[in-house]
CSV table of C-alpha atoms in Angstrom, one decimal:
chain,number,residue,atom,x,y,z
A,237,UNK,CA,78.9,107.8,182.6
A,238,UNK,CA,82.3,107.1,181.2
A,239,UNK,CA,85.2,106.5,183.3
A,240,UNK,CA,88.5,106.8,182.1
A,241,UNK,CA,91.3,104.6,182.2
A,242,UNK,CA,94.7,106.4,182.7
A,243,UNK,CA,98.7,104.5,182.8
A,244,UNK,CA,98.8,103.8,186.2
A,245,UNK,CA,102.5,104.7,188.1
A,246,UNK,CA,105.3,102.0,186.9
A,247,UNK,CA,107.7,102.6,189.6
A,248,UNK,CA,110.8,104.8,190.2
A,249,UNK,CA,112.3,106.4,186.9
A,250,UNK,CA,109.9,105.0,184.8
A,251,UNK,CA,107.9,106.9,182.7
A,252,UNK,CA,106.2,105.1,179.7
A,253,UNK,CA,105.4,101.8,178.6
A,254,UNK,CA,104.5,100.1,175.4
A,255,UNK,CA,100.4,98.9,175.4
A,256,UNK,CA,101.5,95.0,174.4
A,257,UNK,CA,97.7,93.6,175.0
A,258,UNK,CA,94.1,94.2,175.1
A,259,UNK,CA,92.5,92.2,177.6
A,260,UNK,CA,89.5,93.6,177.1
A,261,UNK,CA,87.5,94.8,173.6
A,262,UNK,CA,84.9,97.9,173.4
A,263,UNK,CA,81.4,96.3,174.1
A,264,UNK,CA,82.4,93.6,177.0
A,265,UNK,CA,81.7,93.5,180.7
A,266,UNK,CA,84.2,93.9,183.1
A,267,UNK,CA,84.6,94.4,186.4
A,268,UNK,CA,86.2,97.0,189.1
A,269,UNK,CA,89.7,95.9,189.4
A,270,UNK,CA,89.7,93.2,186.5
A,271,UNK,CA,92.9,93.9,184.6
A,272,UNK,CA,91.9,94.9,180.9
A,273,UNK,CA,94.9,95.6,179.2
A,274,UNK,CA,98.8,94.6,179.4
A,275,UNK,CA,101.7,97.4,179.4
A,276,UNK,CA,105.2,95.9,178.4
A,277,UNK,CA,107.5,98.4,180.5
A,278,UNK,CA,111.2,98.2,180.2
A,279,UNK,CA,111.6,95.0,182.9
A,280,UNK,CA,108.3,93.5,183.7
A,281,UNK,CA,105.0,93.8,182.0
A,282,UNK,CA,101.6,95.2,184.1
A,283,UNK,CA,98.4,94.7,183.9
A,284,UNK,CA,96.1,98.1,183.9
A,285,UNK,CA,93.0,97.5,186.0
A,286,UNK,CA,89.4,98.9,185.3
A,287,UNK,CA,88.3,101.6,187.8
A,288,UNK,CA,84.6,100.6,188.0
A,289,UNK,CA,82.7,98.0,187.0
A,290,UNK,CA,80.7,98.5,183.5
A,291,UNK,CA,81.2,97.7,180.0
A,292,UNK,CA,84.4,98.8,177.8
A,293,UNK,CA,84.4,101.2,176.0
A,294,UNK,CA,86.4,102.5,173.1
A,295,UNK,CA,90.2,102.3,172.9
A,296,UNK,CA,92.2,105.5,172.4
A,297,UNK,CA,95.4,103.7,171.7
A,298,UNK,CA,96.5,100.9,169.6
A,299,UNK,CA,98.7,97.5,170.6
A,300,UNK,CA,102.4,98.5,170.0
A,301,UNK,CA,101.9,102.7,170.7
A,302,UNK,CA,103.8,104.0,173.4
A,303,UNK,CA,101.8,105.4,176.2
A,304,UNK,CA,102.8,107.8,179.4
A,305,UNK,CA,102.1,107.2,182.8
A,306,UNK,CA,98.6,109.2,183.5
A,307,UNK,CA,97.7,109.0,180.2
A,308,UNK,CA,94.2,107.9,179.1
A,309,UNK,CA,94.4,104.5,177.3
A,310,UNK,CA,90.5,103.7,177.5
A,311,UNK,CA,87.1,104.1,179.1
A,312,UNK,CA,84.7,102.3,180.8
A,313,UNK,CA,81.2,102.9,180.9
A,314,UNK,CA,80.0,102.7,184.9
A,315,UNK,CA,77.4,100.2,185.0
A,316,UNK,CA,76.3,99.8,181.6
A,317,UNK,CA,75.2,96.7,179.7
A,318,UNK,CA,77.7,94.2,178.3
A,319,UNK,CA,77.0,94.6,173.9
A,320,UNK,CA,74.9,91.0,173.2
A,321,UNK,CA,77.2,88.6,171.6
A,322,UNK,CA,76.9,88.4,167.7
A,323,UNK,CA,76.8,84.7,166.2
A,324,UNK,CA,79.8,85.3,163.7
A,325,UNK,CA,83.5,83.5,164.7
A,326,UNK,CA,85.3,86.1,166.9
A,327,UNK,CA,88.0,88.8,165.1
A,328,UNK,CA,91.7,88.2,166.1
A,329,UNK,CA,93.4,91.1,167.6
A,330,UNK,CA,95.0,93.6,165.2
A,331,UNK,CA,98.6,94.4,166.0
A,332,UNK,CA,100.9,97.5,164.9
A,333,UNK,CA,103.5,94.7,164.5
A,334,UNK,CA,102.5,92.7,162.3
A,335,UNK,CA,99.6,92.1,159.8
A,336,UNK,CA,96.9,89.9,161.2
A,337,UNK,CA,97.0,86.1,160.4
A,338,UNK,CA,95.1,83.6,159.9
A,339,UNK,CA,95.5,81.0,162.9
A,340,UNK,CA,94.5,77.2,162.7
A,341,UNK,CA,91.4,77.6,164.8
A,342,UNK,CA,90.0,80.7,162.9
A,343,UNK,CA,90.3,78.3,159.5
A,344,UNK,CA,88.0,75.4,161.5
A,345,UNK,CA,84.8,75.6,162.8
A,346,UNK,CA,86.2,75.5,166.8
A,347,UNK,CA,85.9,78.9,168.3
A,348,UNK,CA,89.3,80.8,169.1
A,349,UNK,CA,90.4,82.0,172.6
A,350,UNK,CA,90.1,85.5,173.3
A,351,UNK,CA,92.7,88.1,172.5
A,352,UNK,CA,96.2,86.4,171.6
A,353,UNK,CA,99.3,88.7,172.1
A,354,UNK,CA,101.4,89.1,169.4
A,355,UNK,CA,104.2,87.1,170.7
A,356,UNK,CA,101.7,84.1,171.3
A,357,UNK,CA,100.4,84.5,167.9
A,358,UNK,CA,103.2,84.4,166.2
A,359,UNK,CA,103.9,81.3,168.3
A,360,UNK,CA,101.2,79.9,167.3
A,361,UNK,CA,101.5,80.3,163.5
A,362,UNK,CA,104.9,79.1,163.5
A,363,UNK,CA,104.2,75.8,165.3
A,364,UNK,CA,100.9,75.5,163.5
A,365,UNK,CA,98.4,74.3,166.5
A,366,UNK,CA,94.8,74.9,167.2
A,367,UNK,CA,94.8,77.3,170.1
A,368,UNK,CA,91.0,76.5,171.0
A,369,UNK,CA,92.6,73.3,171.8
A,370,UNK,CA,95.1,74.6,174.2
A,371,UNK,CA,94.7,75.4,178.2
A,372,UNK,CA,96.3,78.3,178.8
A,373,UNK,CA,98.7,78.4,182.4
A,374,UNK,CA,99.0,82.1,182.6
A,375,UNK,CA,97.1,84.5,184.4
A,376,UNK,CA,93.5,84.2,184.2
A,377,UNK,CA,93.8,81.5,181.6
A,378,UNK,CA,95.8,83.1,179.0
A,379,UNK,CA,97.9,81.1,176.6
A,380,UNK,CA,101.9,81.4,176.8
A,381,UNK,CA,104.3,80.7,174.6
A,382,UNK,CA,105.5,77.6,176.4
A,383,UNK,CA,101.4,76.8,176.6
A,384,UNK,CA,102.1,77.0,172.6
A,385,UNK,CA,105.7,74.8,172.4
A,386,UNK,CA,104.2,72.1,174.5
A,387,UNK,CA,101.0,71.7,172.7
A,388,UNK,CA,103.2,71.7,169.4
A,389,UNK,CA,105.5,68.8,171.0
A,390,UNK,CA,102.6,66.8,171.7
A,391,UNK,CA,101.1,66.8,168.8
A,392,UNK,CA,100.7,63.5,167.0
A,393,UNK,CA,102.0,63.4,163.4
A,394,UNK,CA,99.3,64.7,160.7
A,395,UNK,CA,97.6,61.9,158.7
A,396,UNK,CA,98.1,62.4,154.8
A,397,UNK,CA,95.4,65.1,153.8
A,398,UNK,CA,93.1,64.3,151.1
A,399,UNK,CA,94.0,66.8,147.8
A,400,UNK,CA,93.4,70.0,148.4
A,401,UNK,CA,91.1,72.1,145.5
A,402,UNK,CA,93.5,73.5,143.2
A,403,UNK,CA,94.9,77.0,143.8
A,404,UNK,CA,95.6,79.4,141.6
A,405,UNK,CA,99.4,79.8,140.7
A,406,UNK,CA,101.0,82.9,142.8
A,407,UNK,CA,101.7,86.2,140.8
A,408,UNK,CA,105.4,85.3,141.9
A,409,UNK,CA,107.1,81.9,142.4
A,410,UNK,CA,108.8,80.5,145.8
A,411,UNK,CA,107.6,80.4,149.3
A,412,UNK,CA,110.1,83.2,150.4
A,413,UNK,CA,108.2,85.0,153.6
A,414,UNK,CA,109.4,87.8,155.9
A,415,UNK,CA,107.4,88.9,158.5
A,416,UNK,CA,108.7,92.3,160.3
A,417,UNK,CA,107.8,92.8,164.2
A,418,UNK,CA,109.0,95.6,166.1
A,419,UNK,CA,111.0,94.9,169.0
A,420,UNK,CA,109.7,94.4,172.8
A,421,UNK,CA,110.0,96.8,175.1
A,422,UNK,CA,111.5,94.6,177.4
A,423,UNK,CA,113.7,93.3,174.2
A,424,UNK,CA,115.2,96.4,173.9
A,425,UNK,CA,116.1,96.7,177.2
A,426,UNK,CA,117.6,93.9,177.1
A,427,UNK,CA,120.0,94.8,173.8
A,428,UNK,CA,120.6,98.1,175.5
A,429,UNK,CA,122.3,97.2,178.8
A,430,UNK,CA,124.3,94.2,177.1
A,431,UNK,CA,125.5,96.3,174.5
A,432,UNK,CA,126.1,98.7,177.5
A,433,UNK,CA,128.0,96.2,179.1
A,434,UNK,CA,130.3,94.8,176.5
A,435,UNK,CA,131.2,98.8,175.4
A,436,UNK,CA,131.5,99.6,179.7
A,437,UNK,CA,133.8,96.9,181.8
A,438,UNK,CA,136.6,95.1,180.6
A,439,UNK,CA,135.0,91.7,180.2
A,440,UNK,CA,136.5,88.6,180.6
A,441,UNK,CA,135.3,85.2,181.4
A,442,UNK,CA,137.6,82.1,183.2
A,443,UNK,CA,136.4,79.0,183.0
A,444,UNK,CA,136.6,75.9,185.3
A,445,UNK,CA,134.8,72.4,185.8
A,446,UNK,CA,132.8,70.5,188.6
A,447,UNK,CA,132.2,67.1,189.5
A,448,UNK,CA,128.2,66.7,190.2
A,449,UNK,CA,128.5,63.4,191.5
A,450,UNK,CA,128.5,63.9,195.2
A,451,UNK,CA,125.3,66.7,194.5
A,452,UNK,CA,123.8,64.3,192.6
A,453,UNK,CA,123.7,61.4,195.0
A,454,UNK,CA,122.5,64.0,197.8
A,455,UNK,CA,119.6,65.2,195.7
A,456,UNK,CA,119.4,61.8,194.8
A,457,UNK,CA,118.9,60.6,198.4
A,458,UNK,CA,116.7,63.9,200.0
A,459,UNK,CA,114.6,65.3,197.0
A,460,UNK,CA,111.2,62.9,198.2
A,461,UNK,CA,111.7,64.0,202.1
A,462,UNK,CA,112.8,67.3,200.8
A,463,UNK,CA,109.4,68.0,198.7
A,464,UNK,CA,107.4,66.5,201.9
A,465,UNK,CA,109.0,69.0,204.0
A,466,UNK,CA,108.8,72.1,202.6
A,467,UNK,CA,106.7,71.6,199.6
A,468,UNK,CA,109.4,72.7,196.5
A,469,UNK,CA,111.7,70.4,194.7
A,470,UNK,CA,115.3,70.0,195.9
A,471,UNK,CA,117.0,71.5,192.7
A,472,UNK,CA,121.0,72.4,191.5
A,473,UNK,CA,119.9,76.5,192.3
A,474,UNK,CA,119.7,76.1,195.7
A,475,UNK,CA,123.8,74.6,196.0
A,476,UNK,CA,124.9,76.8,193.5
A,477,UNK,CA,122.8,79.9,194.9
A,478,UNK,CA,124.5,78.8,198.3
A,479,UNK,CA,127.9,78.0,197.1
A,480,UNK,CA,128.0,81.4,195.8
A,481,UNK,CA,126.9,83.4,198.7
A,482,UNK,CA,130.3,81.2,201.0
A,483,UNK,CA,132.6,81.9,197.8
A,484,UNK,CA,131.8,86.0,197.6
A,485,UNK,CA,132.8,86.3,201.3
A,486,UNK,CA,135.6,84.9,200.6
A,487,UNK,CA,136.5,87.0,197.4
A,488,UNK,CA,134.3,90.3,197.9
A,489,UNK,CA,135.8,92.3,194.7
A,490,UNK,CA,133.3,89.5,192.8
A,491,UNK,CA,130.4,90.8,194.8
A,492,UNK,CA,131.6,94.4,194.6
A,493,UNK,CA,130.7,97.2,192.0
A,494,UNK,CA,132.0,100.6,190.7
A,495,UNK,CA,130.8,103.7,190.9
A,496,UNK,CA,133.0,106.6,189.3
A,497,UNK,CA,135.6,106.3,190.9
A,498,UNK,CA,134.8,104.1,193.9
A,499,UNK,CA,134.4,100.4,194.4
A,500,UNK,CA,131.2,99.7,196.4
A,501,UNK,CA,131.8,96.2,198.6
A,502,UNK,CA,128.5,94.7,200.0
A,503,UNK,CA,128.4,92.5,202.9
A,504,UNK,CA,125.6,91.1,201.7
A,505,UNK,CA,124.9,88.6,198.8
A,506,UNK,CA,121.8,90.0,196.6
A,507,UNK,CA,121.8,87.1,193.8
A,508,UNK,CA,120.0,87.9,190.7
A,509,UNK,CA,118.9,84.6,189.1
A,510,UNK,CA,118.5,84.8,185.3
A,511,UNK,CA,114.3,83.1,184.8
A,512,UNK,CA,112.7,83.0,181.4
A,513,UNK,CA,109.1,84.5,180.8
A,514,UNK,CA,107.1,84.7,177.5
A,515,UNK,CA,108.2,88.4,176.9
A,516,UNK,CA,112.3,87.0,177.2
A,517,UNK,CA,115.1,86.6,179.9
A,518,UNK,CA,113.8,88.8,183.5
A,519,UNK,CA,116.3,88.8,186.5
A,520,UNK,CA,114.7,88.4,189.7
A,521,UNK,CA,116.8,89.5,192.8
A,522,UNK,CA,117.3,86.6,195.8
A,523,UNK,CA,117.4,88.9,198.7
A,524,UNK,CA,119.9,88.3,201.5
A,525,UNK,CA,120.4,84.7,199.8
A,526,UNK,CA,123.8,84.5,202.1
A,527,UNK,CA,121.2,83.8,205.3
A,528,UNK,CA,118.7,81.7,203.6
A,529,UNK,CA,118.8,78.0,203.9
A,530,UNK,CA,118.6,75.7,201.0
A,531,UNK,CA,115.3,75.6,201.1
A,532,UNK,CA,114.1,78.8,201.1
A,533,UNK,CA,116.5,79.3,198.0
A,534,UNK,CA,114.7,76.8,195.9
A,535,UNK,CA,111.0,78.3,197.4
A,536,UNK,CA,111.8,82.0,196.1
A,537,UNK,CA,113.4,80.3,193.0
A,538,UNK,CA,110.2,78.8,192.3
A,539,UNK,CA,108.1,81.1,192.9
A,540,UNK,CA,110.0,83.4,190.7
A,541,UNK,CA,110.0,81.6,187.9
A,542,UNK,CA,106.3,80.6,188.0
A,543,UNK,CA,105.1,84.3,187.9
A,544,UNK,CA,107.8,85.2,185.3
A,545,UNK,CA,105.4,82.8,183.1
A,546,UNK,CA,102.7,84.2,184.1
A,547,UNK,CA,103.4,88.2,184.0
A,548,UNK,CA,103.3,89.4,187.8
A,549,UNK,CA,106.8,89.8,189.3
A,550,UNK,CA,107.0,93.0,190.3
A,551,UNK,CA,109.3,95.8,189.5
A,552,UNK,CA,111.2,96.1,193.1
A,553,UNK,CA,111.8,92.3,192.3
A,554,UNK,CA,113.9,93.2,189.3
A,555,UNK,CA,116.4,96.1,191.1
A,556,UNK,CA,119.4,95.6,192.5
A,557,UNK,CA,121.3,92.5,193.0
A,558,UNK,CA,125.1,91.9,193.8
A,559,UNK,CA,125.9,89.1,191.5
A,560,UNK,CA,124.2,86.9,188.8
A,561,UNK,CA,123.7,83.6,188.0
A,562,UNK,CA,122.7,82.1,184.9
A,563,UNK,CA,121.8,78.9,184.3
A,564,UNK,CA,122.2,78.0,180.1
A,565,UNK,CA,122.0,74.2,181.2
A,566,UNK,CA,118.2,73.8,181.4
A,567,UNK,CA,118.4,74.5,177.8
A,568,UNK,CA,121.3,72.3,176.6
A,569,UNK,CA,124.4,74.5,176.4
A,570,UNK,CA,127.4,73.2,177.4
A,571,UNK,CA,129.5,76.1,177.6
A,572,UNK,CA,129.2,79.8,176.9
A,573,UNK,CA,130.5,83.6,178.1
A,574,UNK,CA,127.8,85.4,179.9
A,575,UNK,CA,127.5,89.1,179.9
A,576,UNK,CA,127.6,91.2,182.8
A,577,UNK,CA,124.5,92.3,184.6
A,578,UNK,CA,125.6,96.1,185.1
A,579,UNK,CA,126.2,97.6,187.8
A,580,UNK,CA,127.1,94.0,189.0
A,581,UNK,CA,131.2,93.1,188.2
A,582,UNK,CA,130.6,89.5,187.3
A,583,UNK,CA,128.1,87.0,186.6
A,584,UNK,CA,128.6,83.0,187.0
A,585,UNK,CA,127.3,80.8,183.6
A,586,UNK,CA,125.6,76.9,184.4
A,587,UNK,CA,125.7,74.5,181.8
A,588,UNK,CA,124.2,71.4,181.4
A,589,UNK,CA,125.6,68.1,182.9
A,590,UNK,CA,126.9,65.1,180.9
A,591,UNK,CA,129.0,62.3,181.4
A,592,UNK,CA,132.4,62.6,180.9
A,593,UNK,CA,135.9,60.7,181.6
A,594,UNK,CA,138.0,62.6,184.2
A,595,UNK,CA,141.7,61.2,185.8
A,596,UNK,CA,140.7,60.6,189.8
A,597,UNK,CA,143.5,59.1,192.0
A,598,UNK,CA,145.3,57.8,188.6
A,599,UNK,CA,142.7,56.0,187.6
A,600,UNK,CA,140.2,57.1,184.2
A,601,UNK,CA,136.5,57.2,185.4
A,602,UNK,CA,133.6,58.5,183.7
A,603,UNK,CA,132.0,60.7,186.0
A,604,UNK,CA,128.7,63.6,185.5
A,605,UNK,CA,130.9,67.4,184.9
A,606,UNK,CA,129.7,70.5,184.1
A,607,UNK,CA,131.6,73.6,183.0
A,608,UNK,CA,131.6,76.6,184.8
A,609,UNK,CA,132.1,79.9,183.4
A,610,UNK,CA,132.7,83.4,185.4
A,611,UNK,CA,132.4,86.5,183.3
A,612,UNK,CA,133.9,89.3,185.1
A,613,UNK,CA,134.8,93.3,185.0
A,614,UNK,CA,138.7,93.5,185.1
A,615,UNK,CA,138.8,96.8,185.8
A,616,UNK,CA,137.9,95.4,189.4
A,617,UNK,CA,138.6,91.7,189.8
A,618,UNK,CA,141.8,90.5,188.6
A,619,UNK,CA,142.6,86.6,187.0
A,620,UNK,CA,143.6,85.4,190.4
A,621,UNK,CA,140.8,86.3,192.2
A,622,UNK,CA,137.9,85.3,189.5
A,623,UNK,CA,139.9,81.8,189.3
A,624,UNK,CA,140.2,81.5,193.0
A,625,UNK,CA,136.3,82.4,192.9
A,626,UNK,CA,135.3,79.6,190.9
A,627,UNK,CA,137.7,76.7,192.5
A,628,UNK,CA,135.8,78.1,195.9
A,629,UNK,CA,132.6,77.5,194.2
A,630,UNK,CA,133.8,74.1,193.3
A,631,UNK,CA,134.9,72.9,196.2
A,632,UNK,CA,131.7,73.5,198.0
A,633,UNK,CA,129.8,71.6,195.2
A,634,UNK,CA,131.9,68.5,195.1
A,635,UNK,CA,131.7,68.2,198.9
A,636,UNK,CA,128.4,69.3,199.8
A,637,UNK,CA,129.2,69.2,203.5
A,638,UNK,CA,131.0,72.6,203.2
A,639,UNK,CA,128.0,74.4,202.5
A,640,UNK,CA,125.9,72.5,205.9
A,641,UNK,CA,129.5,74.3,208.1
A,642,UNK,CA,130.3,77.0,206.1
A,643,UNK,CA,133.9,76.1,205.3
């Protein structure tokens, strides 16, 4: 008997998703609960569970369509028997997005993992790897895109071929290639509110800079008893997250927001931390950060970002949130002007760290700065108050001991 698989709920307001994977083709055995297909919605993606144990059935919609919540996506035959595997090298998943390609492991004898998504595979061509060769870290084994990068940075330089068999000359010189992929989901989300952003507050971003020494040495000196303790590494989040919270109390327009014509001041500090997953930039919410303690900071930090790689935050993880912080460093920049998270009024930039000759006491010494940057809604917070913001937020991370009595 068939079963069908409907779009389960997605959470408040949301009412359709995009169908970005098939975990599961017509003929294969699952089981009751095991997730069989991937829904990119507009902030996380989820995984569609099958309602009874059998064998798939047919598809009734295609990678790429958009589907409603209740819809049926599938079926699943209760109880049947799995189709006997054929002997012939596995079909790649076809995509809307894109024409299919022909990866490095489908050209070899290896066999290929199962069921790429399109952002994967497109990873995959570009870096040109084998992805039977690759352990995938995501859920259930799945390859990532950073699975991809890191098996494309370890690869050894390629001995000279022997000469190929001579191809016949193109219809059309040059190796000129476009490939056209329609947007994410999450993707467009993303444009959306940022455009939203820029065209809604009156942005402006004030910049100031911050001597990591003294953080440095501390993380320096804790990080091994730190990690023994409470099992997560003693990062830069959890001072900044916690300089942050001690700087909004002291300027609360920062942490404020507006709505029509009312400013909305919170006496709590809900920090939205900027994490990258394979579908782009998600913004997990820090809940009540202002009475955590270090370490619980770098715990739910962690634990965000590992699930952001692998797919499962949740969507109530994503709401809300007071104020932002992004942290550009991880990847190199050294200075940039964030956007606004809306309805949030400001949102604090991290950039790397590098060595740089600063005056102190007279004297020229080279010490490890970082630029700060605070993008902020002037409608709400004026010059004085972003600027005083940030030399707060300084202050607490050149003298650590601030944070330990509040001051």
């Amino acid at each position: 008997m068939a079963t069908e698989v409907l779009v389960p709920t997605l959470g408040e307001s949301i009412t359709e998703a995009t169908l970005g994977e098939w975990l599961k083709q017509p003929g294969d055995a699952v089981a009751a609960d095991e997730p069989i297909a991937s829904l990119e919605t507009d902030k996380v993606s989820v995984e569609v569970p099958s309602p009874v144990a059998g064998v798939m059935g047919a598809h009734a919609v295609s990678v790429g369509d958009t589907v409603q919540v209740g819809a049926m996506i599938a079926t699943v035959d209760a109880g049947g028997a799995a189709a006997p595997k054929q002997e012939e090298a596995p079909q790649p998943a076809v995509t809307r997005d894109a024409a299919p390609a022909t990866a490095p492991a489908e050209q070899g004898s290896g066999e290929a993992p199962a069921a790429l998504s399109p952002s994967v595979r497109r990873a995959v061509l570009e870096h040109g790897v084998d992805p039977s060769t690759i352990k995938g870290t995501g859920r259930d084994g799945r390859i990532t895109k950073e699975d991809v990068a890191t098996a494309a940075s370890a690869k050894p330089a390629a001995a000279p071929a022997a000469a190929p068999a001579p191809a016949p000359a193109p219809a059309q010189g040059g190796g000129r290639k476009e490939e056209r992929v329609r947007m994410t989901r999450l993707r467009q989300t993303i444009a959306k509110r940022l455009k939203e952003a820029q065209n809604t507050a009156a942005m402006l971003t004030t910049f100031n800079d911050v001597d990591m020494t003294a953080v440095i040495e501390a993380r320096a000196k804790y990080k091994d008893l730190f990690e023994k303790k409470h099992g997560v590494r003693l990062g830069f989040m959890g001072f900044f997250v916690k300089a942050a919270t001690m700087a909004l109390k002291d300027i609360p327009s920062v942490n404020a927001s507006i709505e029509g014509e009312d400013i909305v001041y919170h006496d709590y500090a809900d920090i939205s931390v900027a994490v990258s997953s394979p579908g782009g930039l998600v913004v997990p919410v820090i809940r009540d950060a202002d009475q955590m303690s270090v370490a619980q900071v770098e715990k739910t930090i962690g634990d965000f970002g590992k699930r952001a790689k692998d797919g499962t935050l949740k969507m109530d993880e994503m709401k809300g949130g007071t104020f932002t912080i992004s942290n550009g460093g991880v990847f190199g920049s050294l200075m940039s002007t964030p956007i606004i998270n809306p309805p949030q009024s400001a949102v604090l930039g991290l950039h790397r760290i590098e060595d740089r000759p600063v005056v102190v006491n007279g004297q020229v010494v080279v010490r490890p700065m970082m630029y700060l940057a605070l993008s902020y809604d002037h409608r709400l917070i004026d010059g004085r108050e972003a600027v005083t913001f940030l030399v707060a937020l300084k202050n607490a991370i050149e003298d650590p001991t601030r944070i330990l009595i509040d001051l």
